[in-house]
Amino acid sequence: NAGVTQTPKFRILKIGQSMTLQCTQDMNHNYMYWYRQDPGMGLKLIYYSVGAGITDKGEVPNGYNVSRSTTEDFPLRLELAAPSQTSVYFCASSYGETKERTEAFFGQGTRLTVV
Amino acid sequence: GNSVTQMEGPVTLSEEAFLTINCTYTATGYPSLFWYVQYPGEGLQLLLKATKADDKGSNKGFEATYRKETTSFHLEKGSVQVSDSAVYFCALRNQGGKLIFGQGTELSVKP
């Protein structure tokens, strides 16, 4: 069981370039999340999705876009990379139907540097 | 809105010392509350959770009680080990599924 898989693990971008961070899960979870973690800081929610075709903004959505065309995949798009987007990005997923099944499972992270 | 506030770290303790990491939250409705742990170079993993007021979550000797009257979910352990050294995150999940985290507290346990 692979769980939550993020690709790539590392990436260096130049200012103004664009890229997509991939996230896929094989647990049939409805809920998926994208976070960024800056050094010495907590996780900040970028976007989340409660099911295929439904997305919503989190705490820090500016400069990012998402889509959720399938239950399994939740890619995060950076259109015009800026140095302020240098961070470690984590994808997570969870069930959501009952309070007892709300544990979130995390990927291993993508370390992005914008130069 | 929803928010989570944790005590700042780093926290440095000797082995077998008592641990408390404070967490308070702001939320509408009845959120679920969590503690997650992150070991170096890894993603987060669930430590414990509580889904309603007065629930106590527990795992691996760690405990936290959901206190609605004080909007708190403090993490405690009676006797920490070197292997408990990690970053600990308090989190809440509202009824709409939004999951947000506190800023994390780094714990270092010395032999």
Coordinates of C-alpha atoms in Angstrom, one line a residue:
Chain A
N1 CA 0.0 0.0 0.0
A2 CA 1.8 3.2 -1.2
G3 CA -0.3 5.7 0.8
V4 CA 0.3 9.3 -0.3
T5 CA 3.0 9.7 -3.0
Q6 CA 4.5 13.1 -3.9
T7 CA 6.8 13.9 -6.9
P8 CA 9.3 15.2 -7.3
K9 CA 11.2 15.0 -4.0
F10 CA 13.5 18.0 -4.8
R11 CA 13.3 20.8 -7.4
I12 CA 15.1 24.0 -8.2
L13 CA 13.2 26.6 -10.2
K14 CA 14.2 29.9 -11.6
I15 CA 12.2 33.0 -10.9
G16 CA 9.2 33.2 -13.2
Q17 CA 9.2 29.5 -14.2
S18 CA 6.2 27.3 -13.6
M19 CA 5.8 23.8 -12.3
T20 CA 3.3 21.2 -11.0
L21 CA 3.8 19.3 -7.8
Q22 CA 2.2 15.9 -8.1
C23 CA 0.3 14.2 -5.3
T24 CA -1.6 10.9 -5.6
Q25 CA -3.1 8.6 -3.0
D26 CA -4.4 5.0 -3.2
M27 CA -6.6 4.9 -0.1
N28 CA -9.8 6.2 -1.7
H29 CA -9.7 9.2 0.6
N30 CA -12.2 12.0 -0.2
Y31 CA -10.2 14.8 1.5
M32 CA -6.9 16.0 0.2
Y33 CA -4.7 18.9 1.4
W34 CA -1.6 20.9 0.3
Y35 CA 0.6 22.6 2.9
R36 CA 3.9 24.5 2.9
Q37 CA 6.4 24.3 5.7
D38 CA 8.9 27.1 6.0
P39 CA 12.0 26.7 8.2
G40 CA 11.2 26.9 11.9
M41 CA 7.5 27.4 11.0
G42 CA 4.4 25.3 11.2
L43 CA 2.4 24.0 8.3
K44 CA 0.3 26.5 6.4
L45 CA -2.7 25.3 4.5
I46 CA -2.6 26.3 0.8
Y47 CA -5.6 24.5 -0.7
Y48 CA -7.8 21.6 0.2
S49 CA -10.4 19.4 -1.5
V50 CA -13.4 17.5 -0.1
G51 CA -13.9 15.4 -3.2
A52 CA -13.4 15.2 -6.9
G53 CA -14.3 18.5 -8.6
I54 CA -14.4 20.5 -5.3
T55 CA -11.5 22.7 -4.1
D56 CA -11.3 25.5 -1.6
K57 CA -8.7 28.0 -0.5
G58 CA -6.7 27.6 2.7
E59 CA -4.6 30.1 4.6
V60 CA -2.0 31.0 2.0
P61 CA -3.5 30.3 -1.5
N62 CA -1.9 33.3 -3.4
G63 CA 0.5 32.2 -6.2
Y64 CA -0.9 28.6 -6.4
N65 CA -3.6 26.7 -8.2
V66 CA -5.1 23.3 -7.8
S67 CA -7.4 20.9 -9.5
R68 CA -9.1 17.7 -8.5
S69 CA -10.4 15.8 -11.5
T70 CA -10.1 12.3 -9.8
T71 CA -10.3 11.0 -6.3
E72 CA -6.7 9.9 -6.4
D73 CA -4.8 13.0 -7.7
F74 CA -4.5 16.5 -6.4
P75 CA -1.8 18.4 -8.3
L76 CA -0.5 21.8 -7.1
R77 CA 0.5 24.4 -9.7
L78 CA 2.9 27.2 -9.4
E79 CA 2.5 29.6 -12.3
L80 CA 5.2 32.3 -11.8
A81 CA 7.7 31.0 -9.2
A82 CA 9.0 33.6 -6.7
P83 CA 11.7 33.3 -4.0
S84 CA 9.0 33.5 -1.4
Q85 CA 7.7 30.1 -2.6
T86 CA 10.9 28.4 -1.5
S87 CA 9.6 25.9 1.0
V88 CA 8.9 22.2 1.7
Y89 CA 5.5 21.2 0.4
F90 CA 3.4 18.4 1.9
C91 CA 0.4 16.7 0.5
A92 CA -2.0 14.9 2.8
S93 CA -5.3 12.9 2.5
S94 CA -8.0 11.6 4.9
Y95 CA -11.4 10.1 5.0
G96 CA -14.0 12.6 6.2
E97 CA -17.3 10.9 6.5
T98 CA -17.2 10.3 10.2
K99 CA -15.2 11.9 13.0
E100 CA -13.7 8.6 13.9
R101 CA -11.9 8.4 10.5
T102 CA -10.3 11.8 10.2
E103 CA -6.6 10.9 10.5
A104 CA -4.6 12.6 7.8
F105 CA -1.8 10.7 6.0
F106 CA 1.1 12.7 4.7
G107 CA 3.5 12.3 1.8
Q108 CA 7.2 12.6 2.2
G109 CA 7.3 16.2 1.0
T110 CA 8.8 18.1 -2.0
R111 CA 11.6 20.5 -1.2
L112 CA 11.4 23.4 -3.7
T113 CA 14.0 26.2 -4.1
V114 CA 13.3 29.2 -6.2
V115 CA 16.5 31.1 -7.3
Chain B
G1 CA -12.0 31.9 11.9
N2 CA -10.1 28.8 12.9
S3 CA -6.6 29.0 14.5
V4 CA -4.3 26.9 16.6
T5 CA -1.6 28.4 19.0
Q6 CA 1.2 26.3 20.5
M7 CA 3.8 27.1 23.0
E8 CA 7.0 28.1 21.4
G9 CA 10.1 25.9 21.4
P10 CA 12.6 24.5 21.4
V11 CA 11.9 22.6 24.6
T12 CA 14.9 20.8 26.0
L13 CA 14.4 18.1 28.7
S14 CA 16.4 15.4 30.4
E15 CA 15.4 11.8 29.9
E16 CA 12.5 10.7 32.2
A17 CA 11.3 14.3 32.8
F18 CA 7.7 15.3 32.6
L19 CA 6.5 16.9 29.3
T20 CA 3.8 19.5 28.7
I21 CA 3.3 21.3 25.4
N22 CA 0.4 23.8 25.5
C23 CA -2.1 24.1 22.7
T24 CA -5.1 26.4 22.5
Y25 CA -7.5 26.8 19.6
T26 CA -10.2 29.1 18.2
A27 CA -12.9 27.5 16.2
T28 CA -16.6 27.6 15.5
G29 CA -18.7 24.6 16.0
Y30 CA -17.2 21.3 17.2
P31 CA -13.8 20.6 15.7
S32 CA -11.7 17.5 16.1
L33 CA -8.3 18.0 17.7
F34 CA -5.1 16.2 16.9
W35 CA -1.4 16.0 17.8
Y36 CA 1.0 15.0 15.0
V37 CA 4.7 14.3 15.3
Q38 CA 7.4 14.9 12.7
Y39 CA 10.8 13.2 12.8
P40 CA 13.7 14.7 10.9
G41 CA 13.3 14.5 7.1
E42 CA 9.9 12.9 7.3
G43 CA 6.3 13.9 6.9
L44 CA 3.9 14.2 9.8
Q45 CA 2.2 11.2 11.4
L46 CA -0.7 11.1 13.8
L47 CA 0.1 10.8 17.5
L48 CA -3.3 11.0 19.0
K49 CA -6.7 12.6 18.5
A50 CA -9.9 13.6 20.3
T51 CA -13.2 14.2 18.5
K52 CA -15.4 15.7 21.2
A53 CA -15.3 17.6 24.5
D54 CA -13.8 15.8 27.5
D55 CA -12.4 13.0 25.2
K56 CA -8.8 12.0 26.1
G57 CA -6.6 10.8 23.3
S58 CA -3.6 8.7 24.2
N59 CA -0.8 6.8 22.4
K60 CA 2.8 5.7 23.3
G61 CA 2.5 7.3 26.8
F62 CA 1.3 10.6 25.4
E63 CA -2.0 12.0 26.5
A64 CA -4.2 15.1 25.7
T65 CA -7.7 16.0 26.9
Y66 CA -10.1 18.0 24.8
R67 CA -11.2 20.9 27.0
K68 CA -13.9 23.0 25.4
E69 CA -14.3 25.4 28.4
T70 CA -10.7 26.5 28.1
T71 CA -10.4 25.7 24.3
S72 CA -7.2 23.7 25.0
F73 CA -5.6 20.4 24.0
H74 CA -2.3 20.2 26.0
L75 CA 0.0 17.3 25.3
E76 CA 1.6 15.5 28.2
K77 CA 3.9 12.6 28.9
G78 CA 5.0 11.4 32.3
S79 CA 8.5 10.3 31.3
V80 CA 10.1 11.3 28.1
Q81 CA 12.8 9.3 26.2
V82 CA 15.5 10.3 23.9
S83 CA 13.5 8.7 21.1
D84 CA 10.7 11.3 21.7
S85 CA 12.9 14.0 20.2
A86 CA 10.9 15.5 17.3
V87 CA 8.6 18.4 16.3
Y88 CA 5.1 18.2 17.7
F89 CA 2.1 19.8 16.0
C90 CA -1.3 20.6 17.4
A91 CA -4.1 20.7 14.8
L92 CA -7.8 21.1 14.4
R93 CA -10.2 19.9 11.8
N94 CA -13.5 21.8 11.4
Q95 CA -16.8 20.3 10.4
G96 CA -16.2 21.3 6.8
G97 CA -13.0 19.3 6.6
K98 CA -10.5 22.1 6.8
L99 CA -7.4 20.9 8.7
I100 CA -5.0 23.6 10.1
F101 CA -1.9 23.3 12.3
G102 CA -0.1 25.2 14.9
Q103 CA 3.5 26.4 14.4
G104 CA 5.0 23.3 15.9
T105 CA 7.1 22.8 19.1
E106 CA 10.6 21.2 18.8
L107 CA 11.4 18.8 21.6
S108 CA 14.9 17.7 22.4
V109 CA 15.5 15.1 25.0
K110 CA 19.0 14.6 26.4
P111 CA 20.3 11.4 28.0

